[in-house]
PDB file of C-alpha atoms and ligand atoms in Angstrom:
ATOM      1  CA  MET J  14       4.098  -2.442  20.187  1.00 44.00           C
ATOM      2  CA  THR J  15       2.230  -0.119  17.262  1.00 52.00           C
ATOM      3  CA  GLU J  16       1.811   3.273  18.802  1.00 83.00           C
ATOM      4  CA  HIS J  17      -2.115   4.545  18.568  1.00 91.00           C
ATOM      5  CA  TYR J  18      -3.493   7.978  18.206  1.00 97.00           C
ATOM      6  CA  ASP J  19      -6.872   9.244  19.205  1.00 97.00           C
ATOM      7  CA  VAL J  20      -7.945  11.368  16.435  1.00 98.00           C
ATOM      8  CA  ILE J  21     -11.130  13.358  15.348  1.00 98.00           C
ATOM      9  CA  VAL J  22     -12.366  14.009  11.557  1.00 98.00           C
ATOM     10  CA  LYS J  23     -11.727  17.530  11.111  1.00 98.00           C
ATOM     11  CA  LYS J  24     -12.570  17.799   7.556  1.00 98.00           C
ATOM     12  CA  ARG J  25     -14.541  15.464   5.147  1.00 98.00           C
ATOM     13  CA  GLN J  26     -15.233  16.030   1.602  1.00 97.00           C
ATOM     14  CA  VAL J  27     -16.791  13.938  -0.961  1.00 97.00           C
ATOM     15  CA  GLN J  28     -14.851  13.954  -4.361  1.00 96.00           C
ATOM     16  CA  ALA J  29     -15.892  12.318  -7.695  1.00 92.00           C
ATOM     17  CA  ASP J  30     -19.040  10.601  -6.075  1.00 85.00           C
ATOM     18  CA  ASN J  31     -17.121   7.699  -4.480  1.00 92.00           C
ATOM     19  CA  VAL J  32     -14.053   8.757  -2.880  1.00 95.00           C
ATOM     20  CA  VAL J  33     -14.027  10.430   0.493  1.00 97.00           C
ATOM     21  CA  VAL J  34     -11.198  12.749   1.346  1.00 98.00           C
ATOM     22  CA  LEU J  35     -10.480  12.967   5.144  1.00 98.00           C
ATOM     23  CA  GLU J  36      -8.474  15.097   7.586  1.00 98.00           C
ATOM     24  CA  PHE J  37      -7.739  13.851  11.076  1.00 98.00           C
ATOM     25  CA  GLU J  38      -6.345  15.755  13.631  1.00 98.00           C
ATOM     26  CA  SER J  39      -5.236  14.756  17.322  1.00 98.00           C
ATOM     27  CA  ALA J  40      -8.408  14.345  19.530  1.00 97.00           C
ATOM     28  CA  ASN J  41      -6.166  14.888  22.816  1.00 96.00           C
ATOM     29  CA  ALA J  42      -2.798  16.714  23.689  1.00 94.00           C
ATOM     30  CA  LEU J  43      -0.813  14.233  21.815  1.00 94.00           C
ATOM     31  CA  LYS J  44       0.623  15.548  18.535  1.00 95.00           C
ATOM     32  CA  LEU J  45       0.594  13.616  15.469  1.00 97.00           C
ATOM     33  CA  PRO J  46       3.859  12.903  13.918  1.00 96.00           C
ATOM     34  CA  LYS J  47       5.384  14.266  10.929  1.00 96.00           C
ATOM     35  CA  ILE J  48       4.933  11.888   7.807  1.00 97.00           C
ATOM     36  CA  GLU J  49       6.971  10.298   5.620  1.00 97.00           C
ATOM     37  CA  ALA J  50       5.887  10.211   1.694  1.00 98.00           C
ATOM     38  CA  GLY J  51       4.632   6.838   0.846  1.00 96.00           C
ATOM     39  CA  ALA J  52       3.444   5.763   4.509  1.00 94.00           C
ATOM     40  CA  HIS J  53      -0.048   4.540   5.508  1.00 92.00           C
ATOM     41  CA  ILE J  54      -1.839   4.349   8.894  1.00 92.00           C
ATOM     42  CA  ASP J  55      -4.144   1.714  10.142  1.00 88.00           C
ATOM     43  CA  VAL J  56      -7.465   2.957  10.448  1.00 91.00           C
ATOM     44  CA  HIS J  57      -9.766   1.194  13.465  1.00 91.00           C
ATOM     45  CA  LEU J  58     -12.939   1.635  11.815  1.00 91.00           C
ATOM     46  CA  PRO J  59     -16.537   2.249  13.793  1.00 93.00           C
ATOM     47  CA  ASN J  60     -17.392  -1.398  12.477  1.00 89.00           C
ATOM     48  CA  GLY J  61     -14.582  -3.143  14.003  1.00 85.00           C
ATOM     49  CA  LEU J  62     -12.615  -3.665  11.074  1.00 83.00           C
ATOM     50  CA  VAL J  63      -8.839  -2.396  10.636  1.00 81.00           C
ATOM     51  CA  ARG J  64      -7.933  -1.010   7.486  1.00 85.00           C
ATOM     52  CA  GLN J  65      -4.743   0.370   5.968  1.00 87.00           C
ATOM     53  CA  TYR J  66      -4.884   3.883   4.002  1.00 92.00           C
ATOM     54  CA  SER J  67      -2.095   5.559   2.260  1.00 95.00           C
ATOM     55  CA  LEU J  68      -1.538   9.180   3.532  1.00 97.00           C
ATOM     56  CA  CYS J  69      -1.824  11.719   1.006  1.00 98.00           C
ATOM     57  CA  GLN J  70      -1.027  14.899   2.141  1.00 98.00           C
ATOM     58  CA  ASN J  71       2.112  17.000   1.437  1.00 98.00           C
ATOM     59  CA  PRO J  72       4.440  15.870   4.329  1.00 98.00           C
ATOM     60  CA  LYS J  73       5.547  19.242   5.186  1.00 97.00           C
ATOM     61  CA  GLN J  74       1.876  19.721   6.644  1.00 96.00           C
ATOM     62  CA  GLU J  75       2.155  18.831   9.983  1.00 95.00           C
ATOM     63  CA  GLY J  76      -0.324  17.720  12.847  1.00 96.00           C
ATOM     64  CA  ILE J  77      -2.921  16.014  10.101  1.00 98.00           C
ATOM     65  CA  PHE J  78      -3.275  12.787   8.654  1.00 98.00           C
ATOM     66  CA  ARG J  79      -5.073  13.147   5.301  1.00 98.00           C
ATOM     67  CA  LEU J  80      -6.618  10.202   3.376  1.00 97.00           C
ATOM     68  CA  GLY J  81      -8.510   9.380   0.060  1.00 97.00           C
ATOM     69  CA  ILE J  82     -10.820   6.406   0.433  1.00 94.00           C
ATOM     70  CA  LEU J  83     -12.667   4.800  -2.533  1.00 93.00           C
ATOM     71  CA  LYS J  84     -16.083   3.534  -1.537  1.00 90.00           C
ATOM     72  CA  ASP J  85     -15.479   0.148  -3.252  1.00 81.00           C
ATOM     73  CA  PRO J  86     -18.941  -1.966  -3.302  1.00 74.00           C
ATOM     74  CA  GLU J  87     -16.714  -5.089  -3.625  1.00 71.00           C
ATOM     75  CA  SER J  88     -14.797  -4.328  -0.623  1.00 72.00           C
ATOM     76  CA  ARG J  89     -15.185  -6.551   2.564  1.00 69.00           C
ATOM     77  CA  GLY J  90     -16.694  -3.831   4.799  1.00 80.00           C
ATOM     78  CA  GLY J  91     -13.834  -1.330   5.182  1.00 85.00           C
ATOM     79  CA  SER J  92     -14.341   1.118   2.723  1.00 88.00           C
ATOM     80  CA  ILE J  93     -18.028   1.306   2.687  1.00 91.00           C
ATOM     81  CA  CYS J  94     -17.828   1.920   6.788  1.00 92.00           C
ATOM     82  CA  ALA J  95     -15.112   4.245   6.062  1.00 94.00           C
ATOM     83  CA  PHE J  96     -17.128   6.348   3.456  1.00 94.00           C
ATOM     84  CA  ASP J  97     -20.392   6.403   5.273  1.00 94.00           C
ATOM     85  CA  GLU J  98     -19.764   6.479   8.773  1.00 96.00           C
ATOM     86  CA  LEU J  99     -16.158   8.738   9.312  1.00 97.00           C
ATOM     87  CA  GLN J 100     -18.381  12.248   9.244  1.00 98.00           C
ATOM     88  CA  GLU J 101     -16.711  15.274  10.567  1.00 98.00           C
ATOM     89  CA  GLY J 102     -16.521  15.112  14.649  1.00 98.00           C
ATOM     90  CA  THR J 103     -16.049  11.163  14.425  1.00 98.00           C
ATOM     91  CA  GLN J 104     -13.430  10.323  16.919  1.00 98.00           C
ATOM     92  CA  LEU J 105     -11.622   7.075  16.036  1.00 97.00           C
ATOM     93  CA  LYS J 106      -7.900   5.514  16.726  1.00 95.00           C
ATOM     94  CA  VAL J 107      -5.385   5.245  14.253  1.00 95.00           C
ATOM     95  CA  SER J 108      -1.726   3.750  14.052  1.00 91.00           C
ATOM     96  CA  ALA J 109       1.520   5.775  13.833  1.00 92.00           C
ATOM     97  CA  PRO J 110       2.416   5.727  10.289  1.00 93.00           C
ATOM     98  CA  ARG J 111       4.232   3.183   8.841  1.00 86.00           C
ATOM     99  CA  ASN J 112       6.218   3.498   5.429  1.00 88.00           C
ATOM    100  CA  LEU J 113       6.652   0.181   3.090  1.00 84.00           C
ATOM    101  CA  PHE J 114       6.641   2.422   0.063  1.00 91.00           C
ATOM    102  CA  ALA J 115       9.331   5.008   1.015  1.00 93.00           C
ATOM    103  CA  LEU J 116      11.077   7.116  -1.749  1.00 97.00           C
ATOM    104  CA  ASP J 117      14.738   6.100  -2.968  1.00 96.00           C
ATOM    105  CA  GLU J 118      17.456   8.642  -3.926  1.00 95.00           C
ATOM    106  CA  ALA J 119      17.086   9.042  -7.552  1.00 97.00           C
ATOM    107  CA  GLU J 120      18.240  11.531 -10.225  1.00 96.00           C
ATOM    108  CA  HIS J 121      14.834  11.294 -11.839  1.00 98.00           C
ATOM    109  CA  THR J 122      11.505   9.693 -10.152  1.00 98.00           C
ATOM    110  CA  VAL J 123       8.338   8.182 -12.118  1.00 98.00           C
ATOM    111  CA  LEU J 124       4.908   8.410 -10.236  1.00 98.00           C
ATOM    112  CA  ILE J 125       2.469   6.204 -12.018  1.00 98.00           C
ATOM    113  CA  GLY J 126      -1.159   6.005 -10.096  1.00 97.00           C
ATOM    114  CA  GLY J 127      -4.086   4.228 -11.455  1.00 95.00           C
ATOM    115  CA  GLY J 128      -7.528   5.199  -9.838  1.00 94.00           C
ATOM    116  CA  ILE J 129      -7.321   5.532  -5.710  1.00 93.00           C
ATOM    117  CA  GLY J 130      -3.624   4.224  -5.999  1.00 95.00           C
ATOM    118  CA  ILE J 131      -2.850   7.721  -6.854  1.00 97.00           C
ATOM    119  CA  THR J 132      -3.300   8.814  -3.009  1.00 97.00           C
ATOM    120  CA  PRO J 133       0.675   7.542  -1.895  1.00 97.00           C
ATOM    121  CA  LEU J 134       2.025   9.041  -5.163  1.00 98.00           C
ATOM    122  CA  ILE J 135       0.601  12.471  -4.477  1.00 98.00           C
ATOM    123  CA  SER J 136       2.468  12.755  -1.142  1.00 98.00           C
ATOM    124  CA  MET J 137       5.667  11.424  -2.665  1.00 98.00           C
ATOM    125  CA  ALA J 138       5.180  14.433  -5.478  1.00 98.00           C
ATOM    126  CA  TYR J 139       4.783  16.896  -2.574  1.00 98.00           C
ATOM    127  CA  ALA J 140       7.899  15.549  -0.995  1.00 98.00           C
ATOM    128  CA  LEU J 141      10.026  15.729  -4.237  1.00 98.00           C
ATOM    129  CA  TYR J 142       8.733  19.094  -5.139  1.00 98.00           C
ATOM    130  CA  GLU J 143       9.534  20.498  -1.829  1.00 98.00           C
ATOM    131  CA  GLU J 144      13.091  18.869  -2.111  1.00 98.00           C
ATOM    132  CA  GLY J 145      13.306  20.558  -5.879  1.00 98.00           C
ATOM    133  CA  LYS J 146      13.728  17.033  -7.194  1.00 98.00           C
ATOM    134  CA  SER J 147      13.035  15.684 -10.620  1.00 98.00           C
ATOM    135  CA  PHE J 148       9.882  13.931 -11.116  1.00 98.00           C
ATOM    136  CA  GLU J 149       6.723  13.612 -13.041  1.00 98.00           C
ATOM    137  CA  LEU J 150       3.473  12.185 -11.930  1.00 98.00           C
ATOM    138  CA  HIS J 151       0.930  10.279 -14.051  1.00 98.00           C
ATOM    139  CA  TYR J 152      -2.646   9.882 -13.219  1.00 97.00           C
ATOM    140  CA  CYS J 153      -4.627   7.161 -15.252  1.00 96.00           C
ATOM    141  CA  GLY J 154      -8.401   6.598 -14.624  1.00 93.00           C
ATOM    142  CA  SER J 155     -11.472   5.641 -16.273  1.00 89.00           C
ATOM    143  CA  SER J 156     -12.873   9.248 -16.531  1.00 91.00           C
ATOM    144  CA  ILE J 157     -12.419  12.542 -15.226  1.00 90.00           C
ATOM    145  CA  GLU J 158     -15.781  12.567 -13.358  1.00 90.00           C
ATOM    146  CA  ARG J 159     -14.678   9.346 -11.164  1.00 89.00           C
ATOM    147  CA  ALA J 160     -11.048  10.799 -10.187  1.00 94.00           C
ATOM    148  CA  ALA J 161     -10.487  12.486  -6.915  1.00 97.00           C
ATOM    149  CA  PHE J 162      -7.796  15.137  -6.394  1.00 98.00           C
ATOM    150  CA  VAL J 163      -8.105  16.173 -10.163  1.00 97.00           C
ATOM    151  CA  GLU J 164      -8.736  19.997  -9.263  1.00 97.00           C
ATOM    152  CA  GLU J 165      -5.794  19.790  -6.759  1.00 98.00           C
ATOM    153  CA  LEU J 166      -3.499  18.373  -9.269  1.00 98.00           C
ATOM    154  CA  GLN J 167      -4.286  20.650 -11.996  1.00 97.00           C
ATOM    155  CA  GLN J 168      -4.379  23.722 -10.080  1.00 96.00           C
ATOM    156  CA  GLY J 169      -1.996  23.258  -7.243  1.00 97.00           C
ATOM    157  CA  SER J 170       2.164  23.170  -7.138  1.00 98.00           C
ATOM    158  CA  LEU J 171       1.723  19.633  -8.773  1.00 98.00           C
ATOM    159  CA  ALA J 172       0.057  21.154 -11.990  1.00 98.00           C
ATOM    160  CA  ALA J 173       3.430  21.139 -13.966  1.00 98.00           C
ATOM    161  CA  TYR J 174       4.632  17.879 -13.294  1.00 98.00           C
ATOM    162  CA  THR J 175       1.102  15.933 -13.636  1.00 98.00           C
ATOM    163  CA  LYS J 176      -0.259  14.263 -16.631  1.00 97.00           C
ATOM    164  CA  PHE J 177      -3.731  12.816 -16.682  1.00 96.00           C
ATOM    165  CA  TYR J 178      -5.089   9.748 -18.692  1.00 96.00           C
ATOM    166  CA  PHE J 179      -8.761   9.286 -18.861  1.00 93.00           C
ATOM    167  CA  LYS J 180      -9.976   6.425 -20.938  1.00 86.00           C
ATOM    168  CA  GLN J 181     -13.184   8.015 -21.779  1.00 83.00           C
ATOM    169  CA  SER J 182     -11.478  11.200 -22.888  1.00 84.00           C
ATOM    170  CA  GLY J 183      -9.633   8.885 -25.549  1.00 83.00           C
ATOM    171  CA  ASP J 184      -6.388   9.050 -23.709  1.00 83.00           C
ATOM    172  CA  ASP J 185      -5.293   5.559 -23.336  1.00 82.00           C
ATOM    173  CA  HIS J 186      -2.510   5.436 -20.647  1.00 92.00           C
ATOM    174  CA  ARG J 187      -1.119   2.280 -22.187  1.00 92.00           C
ATOM    175  CA  GLU J 188      -0.525   3.781 -25.649  1.00 92.00           C
ATOM    176  CA  SER J 189       1.056   6.930 -24.246  1.00 94.00           C
ATOM    177  CA  LEU J 190       3.272   5.386 -21.459  1.00 97.00           C
ATOM    178  CA  SER J 191       4.523   2.818 -23.761  1.00 96.00           C
ATOM    179  CA  ALA J 192       6.021   5.856 -25.762  1.00 96.00           C
ATOM    180  CA  HIS J 193       6.960   7.856 -22.948  1.00 97.00           C
ATOM    181  CA  PHE J 194       8.859   4.743 -21.195  1.00 97.00           C
ATOM    182  CA  LYS J 195      11.202   4.580 -24.355  1.00 96.00           C
ATOM    183  CA  GLN J 196      12.458   8.458 -23.902  1.00 96.00           C
ATOM    184  CA  LEU J 197      13.177   7.558 -20.125  1.00 96.00           C
ATOM    185  CA  ASN J 198      16.513   6.697 -18.739  1.00 94.00           C
ATOM    186  CA  HIS J 199      16.279   3.266 -17.020  1.00 88.00           C
ATOM    187  CA  THR J 200      18.161   4.570 -14.159  1.00 92.00           C
ATOM    188  CA  SER J 201      15.278   6.565 -12.962  1.00 97.00           C
ATOM    189  CA  HIS J 202      12.879   5.000 -10.246  1.00 98.00           C
ATOM    190  CA  VAL J 203       9.494   3.895 -10.887  1.00 98.00           C
ATOM    191  CA  TYR J 204       6.666   3.962  -8.256  1.00 98.00           C
ATOM    192  CA  THR J 205       3.318   2.625  -8.885  1.00 97.00           C
ATOM    193  CA  CYS J 206       0.056   2.111  -7.051  1.00 96.00           C
ATOM    194  CA  GLY J 207      -3.476   0.801  -8.421  1.00 93.00           C
ATOM    195  CA  PRO J 208      -5.166  -2.064  -9.331  1.00 87.00           C
ATOM    196  CA  ASN J 209      -3.259  -5.095  -9.427  1.00 84.00           C
ATOM    197  CA  GLY J 210      -3.725  -5.634 -13.600  1.00 88.00           C
ATOM    198  CA  PHE J 211      -2.620  -1.944 -13.756  1.00 93.00           C
ATOM    199  CA  MET J 212       0.208  -2.302 -11.628  1.00 93.00           C
ATOM    200  CA  ASP J 213       1.411  -5.488 -13.501  1.00 92.00           C
ATOM    201  CA  TRP J 214       1.181  -3.763 -16.720  1.00 95.00           C
ATOM    202  CA  VAL J 215       3.291  -0.907 -15.553  1.00 97.00           C
ATOM    203  CA  ILE J 216       6.173  -3.176 -13.879  1.00 96.00           C
ATOM    204  CA  ASP J 217       5.937  -5.164 -17.303  1.00 96.00           C
ATOM    205  CA  LEU J 218       6.729  -1.946 -19.066  1.00 97.00           C
ATOM    206  CA  ALA J 219       9.515  -0.822 -16.902  1.00 97.00           C
ATOM    207  CA  LYS J 220      10.830  -4.359 -17.124  1.00 96.00           C
ATOM    208  CA  GLN J 221      10.800  -4.343 -20.857  1.00 96.00           C
ATOM    209  CA  ASN J 222      12.346  -1.068 -21.168  1.00 96.00           C
ATOM    210  CA  GLN J 223      15.454  -2.438 -18.962  1.00 96.00           C
ATOM    211  CA  PHE J 224      14.672  -1.088 -15.727  1.00 96.00           C
ATOM    212  CA  ASP J 225      16.242  -2.917 -12.826  1.00 95.00           C
ATOM    213  CA  ASP J 226      14.031  -4.702 -10.013  1.00 92.00           C
ATOM    214  CA  SER J 227      15.515  -2.391  -7.479  1.00 94.00           C
ATOM    215  CA  HIS J 228      14.235   0.567  -9.445  1.00 97.00           C
ATOM    216  CA  ILE J 229      10.598  -0.519  -9.466  1.00 96.00           C
ATOM    217  CA  HIS J 230       8.651   0.210  -6.563  1.00 95.00           C
ATOM    218  CA  LYS J 231       4.958  -1.094  -5.849  1.00 92.00           C
ATOM    219  CA  GLU J 232       2.321  -0.824  -3.617  1.00 89.00           C
ATOM    220  CA  TYR J 233      -0.726  -3.256  -3.600  1.00 81.00           C
ATOM    221  CA  PHE J 234      -3.855  -1.855  -1.886  1.00 70.00           C
ATOM    222  CA  GLN J 235      -6.032  -4.836  -2.309  1.00 62.00           C
ATOM    223  CA  VAL J 236      -5.421  -8.552  -3.408  1.00 63.00           C
ATOM    224  CA  GLU J 237      -7.494 -11.842  -3.330  1.00 61.00           C
ATOM    225  CA  THR J 238      -5.200 -14.113  -1.303  1.00 69.00           C
ATOM    226  CA  ASP J 239      -5.766 -17.557  -1.426  1.00 74.00           C
ATOM    227  CA  ALA J 240      -4.631 -19.111   2.031  1.00 77.00           C
ATOM    228  CA  THR J 241      -5.878 -22.371   1.758  1.00 79.00           C
ATOM    229  CA  GLY J 242      -3.873 -25.399   1.020  1.00 88.00           C
ATOM    230  CA  ASP J 243      -2.741 -28.837   2.471  1.00 92.00           C
ATOM    231  CA  ALA J 244      -2.038 -29.115   6.096  1.00 95.00           C
ATOM    232  CA  PHE J 245       1.588 -28.962   7.470  1.00 97.00           C
ATOM    233  CA  GLU J 246       3.524 -29.050  10.477  1.00 97.00           C
ATOM    234  CA  VAL J 247       5.486 -25.911  11.891  1.00 98.00           C
ATOM    235  CA  TYR J 248       8.180 -25.945  14.532  1.00 98.00           C
ATOM    236  CA  ALA J 249       8.334 -22.408  16.157  1.00 97.00           C
ATOM    237  CA  GLN J 250      11.968 -22.657  17.805  1.00 97.00           C
ATOM    238  CA  ARG J 251      12.192 -20.024  20.403  1.00 97.00           C
ATOM    239  CA  SER J 252       8.685 -21.026  21.927  1.00 97.00           C
ATOM    240  CA  ASP J 253       9.788 -24.646  21.472  1.00 97.00           C
ATOM    241  CA  LYS J 254       6.303 -25.742  19.975  1.00 97.00           C
ATOM    242  CA  ILE J 255       5.260 -28.067  17.419  1.00 97.00           C
ATOM    243  CA  ILE J 256       2.059 -26.959  15.522  1.00 97.00           C
ATOM    244  CA  MET J 257      -0.271 -28.436  13.170  1.00 97.00           C
ATOM    245  CA  VAL J 258      -1.796 -26.438  10.445  1.00 96.00           C
ATOM    246  CA  SER J 259      -5.079 -27.766   9.086  1.00 94.00           C
ATOM    247  CA  ALA J 260      -5.897 -27.352   5.636  1.00 91.00           C
ATOM    248  CA  GLU J 261      -8.577 -24.779   6.555  1.00 86.00           C
ATOM    249  CA  GLU J 262      -6.820 -22.537   8.859  1.00 92.00           C
ATOM    250  CA  THR J 263      -3.927 -19.909   8.169  1.00 94.00           C
ATOM    251  CA  LEU J 264      -0.422 -20.228   9.515  1.00 96.00           C
ATOM    252  CA  ILE J 265      -1.306 -17.243  11.735  1.00 96.00           C
ATOM    253  CA  ASP J 266      -4.479 -18.295  13.267  1.00 95.00           C
ATOM    254  CA  ALA J 267      -2.788 -21.828  13.779  1.00 96.00           C
ATOM    255  CA  LEU J 268       0.011 -19.980  15.676  1.00 97.00           C
ATOM    256  CA  ALA J 269      -2.283 -17.703  17.649  1.00 96.00           C
ATOM    257  CA  ARG J 270      -4.072 -21.049  18.866  1.00 96.00           C
ATOM    258  CA  GLU J 271      -1.019 -22.396  20.591  1.00 96.00           C
ATOM    259  CA  GLY J 272      -0.524 -19.084  22.261  1.00 96.00           C
ATOM    260  CA  ILE J 273       2.447 -17.151  19.744  1.00 97.00           C
ATOM    261  CA  LYS J 274       0.763 -13.895  18.939  1.00 94.00           C
ATOM    262  CA  ILE J 275       2.161 -12.484  15.668  1.00 95.00           C
ATOM    263  CA  GLU J 276       1.359  -8.978  15.035  1.00 88.00           C
ATOM    264  CA  LYS J 277      -0.730  -8.183  11.959  1.00 84.00           C
ATOM    265  CA  SER J 278      -2.634  -5.848  10.122  1.00 76.00           C
ATOM    266  CA  CYS J 279      -3.773  -6.215   6.407  1.00 75.00           C
ATOM    267  CA  GLU J 280      -4.137 -10.031   6.453  1.00 81.00           C
ATOM    268  CA  GLN J 281      -3.622 -10.122   2.597  1.00 81.00           C
ATOM    269  CA  GLY J 282       0.070 -10.545   2.472  1.00 85.00           C
ATOM    270  CA  VAL J 283       0.445  -6.919   1.447  1.00 78.00           C
ATOM    271  CA  CYS J 284       1.669  -4.720   4.117  1.00 76.00           C
ATOM    272  CA  GLY J 285       4.514  -6.993   5.607  1.00 81.00           C
ATOM    273  CA  THR J 286       3.589  -6.621   9.298  1.00 84.00           C
ATOM    274  CA  CYS J 287       3.530 -10.261  10.042  1.00 93.00           C
ATOM    275  CA  LEU J 288       6.936 -11.067   8.497  1.00 95.00           C
ATOM    276  CA  CYS J 289       8.518 -14.166  10.179  1.00 97.00           C
ATOM    277  CA  ASP J 290      12.186 -15.824   9.705  1.00 98.00           C
ATOM    278  CA  VAL J 291      12.287 -19.111   8.219  1.00 98.00           C
ATOM    279  CA  LEU J 292      15.134 -21.303   9.713  1.00 98.00           C
ATOM    280  CA  GLU J 293      14.041 -24.551   7.560  1.00 97.00           C
ATOM    281  CA  GLY J 294      11.633 -25.908   5.093  1.00 97.00           C
ATOM    282  CA  GLU J 295      10.360 -23.865   1.924  1.00 97.00           C
ATOM    283  CA  PRO J 296       7.560 -22.036   2.055  1.00 97.00           C
ATOM    284  CA  ASP J 297       4.567 -21.758  -0.107  1.00 96.00           C
ATOM    285  CA  HIS J 298       4.630 -17.844  -0.578  1.00 95.00           C
ATOM    286  CA  ARG J 299       1.299 -16.268  -1.317  1.00 91.00           C
ATOM    287  CA  ASP J 300       1.886 -12.599  -0.669  1.00 88.00           C
ATOM    288  CA  VAL J 301       2.750  -9.669  -2.738  1.00 77.00           C
ATOM    289  CA  TYR J 302       4.974  -8.024  -0.167  1.00 79.00           C
ATOM    290  CA  LEU J 303       8.359  -9.917  -0.843  1.00 83.00           C
ATOM    291  CA  THR J 304      10.007  -9.233  -4.117  1.00 77.00           C
ATOM    292  CA  ASP J 305      10.431 -12.384  -6.387  1.00 79.00           C
ATOM    293  CA  GLU J 306      14.336 -12.615  -5.358  1.00 82.00           C
ATOM    294  CA  GLU J 307      13.360 -12.377  -1.566  1.00 88.00           C
ATOM    295  CA  LYS J 308      10.782 -15.165  -2.098  1.00 91.00           C
ATOM    296  CA  ALA J 309      13.553 -17.544  -4.092  1.00 94.00           C
ATOM    297  CA  GLU J 310      15.704 -16.984  -0.638  1.00 96.00           C
ATOM    298  CA  ASN J 311      12.762 -18.908   1.233  1.00 96.00           C
ATOM    299  CA  ASP J 312      14.350 -17.548   4.626  1.00 97.00           C
ATOM    300  CA  GLN J 313      11.181 -15.195   5.369  1.00 97.00           C
ATOM    301  CA  ILE J 314       7.552 -15.960   5.228  1.00 97.00           C
ATOM    302  CA  LEU J 315       4.363 -13.661   5.820  1.00 96.00           C
ATOM    303  CA  VAL J 316       2.522 -16.087   7.862  1.00 97.00           C
ATOM    304  CA  CYS J 317      -1.298 -14.506   7.571  1.00 93.00           C
ATOM    305  CA  CYS J 318      -1.529 -15.918   4.098  1.00 93.00           C
ATOM    306  CA  SER J 319       1.497 -18.290   3.134  1.00 96.00           C
ATOM    307  CA  ARG J 320       1.630 -21.867   3.852  1.00 96.00           C
ATOM    308  CA  SER J 321       4.551 -24.184   3.260  1.00 97.00           C
ATOM    309  CA  LYS J 322       5.482 -26.466   0.275  1.00 96.00           C
ATOM    310  CA  SER J 323       7.632 -28.905   2.648  1.00 96.00           C
ATOM    311  CA  ALA J 324       5.959 -31.087   5.148  1.00 96.00           C
ATOM    312  CA  ARG J 325       7.639 -29.161   7.982  1.00 97.00           C
ATOM    313  CA  LEU J 326       8.526 -25.476   8.390  1.00 97.00           C
ATOM    314  CA  VAL J 327      10.996 -24.385  10.997  1.00 98.00           C
ATOM    315  CA  LEU J 328      10.483 -20.584  12.146  1.00 98.00           C
ATOM    316  CA  ASP J 329      12.289 -18.358  14.275  1.00 97.00           C
ATOM    317  CA  ILE J 330       9.658 -17.280  16.561  1.00 97.00           C
TER     318      ILE J 330
HETATM  319 FE1  LIG L  15      -0.025  -7.823   6.312  1.00 87.68          FE
HETATM  320 FE2  LIG L  15       0.540 -10.153   6.833  1.00 87.68          FE
HETATM  321  S1  LIG L  15      -0.532  -9.096   8.110  1.00 87.68           S
HETATM  322  S2  LIG L  15       1.246  -9.106   5.029  1.00 87.68           S
END
């Protein structure tokens, strides 16, 4: 069971017109846990949706959770509700922090954020700074006016480590970072978060510069997942149930229909919560959570979005 906390919005600040920076404190005697850099929490929004947002504070700051949420008109209702309805004093439920984007030990760490994807990287940068580690932070965006956290990054302890690239000021991150990567030692670790196309570009750049897959870390915060496809059969071995997954339903919904509840969170193949072991059959991986190598092993599946290439899948559930 995921641990939950009742929190209250203690501080709320709108930055760059469309990003709300929120600080939560515990609403009761239960102290909020210490966070790890790269972690996120599930936020139970007033409209009933549950959304994941990265924590963006210095991990040494205890007793608070800080988030930066972009009001995205294209969103499915989560970010607009967070932006409009989470006011100072609002009480809500959040999960304990979970970390699917943790920092690895490295001689040097390169953090590259696009837009609101800067949030987990800010917390990583603070952690590396506090530990006296070698790192650099790159913040890419369309314009300084539309970028949050600029003042903090320009004036605070991370200023000497941060480089900004704003297209409108003529600073194209592609050109600058392509040149910069040629100087980097490929034993460094690269972490990126941002829009999908942006991250794909960073990942390709790292690969072209001989970075090993295990040194490239990414966190998707929003993806378009197509979970539709042909019908297939699933045998849930531990429950001893045969379940047909129709073309119109997801695997996780078909399992729930038959009483097999799998914990879920993002429902987009991003967070890894719904991971199950595959005993037989070939999954049709639709997620962005597993690496290409993990997908090729075919022994795990994210049941919120993935399907089956074989007529039958056997799962260890
Ligand atoms: Fe997040 Fe399935 S619920 S990957």
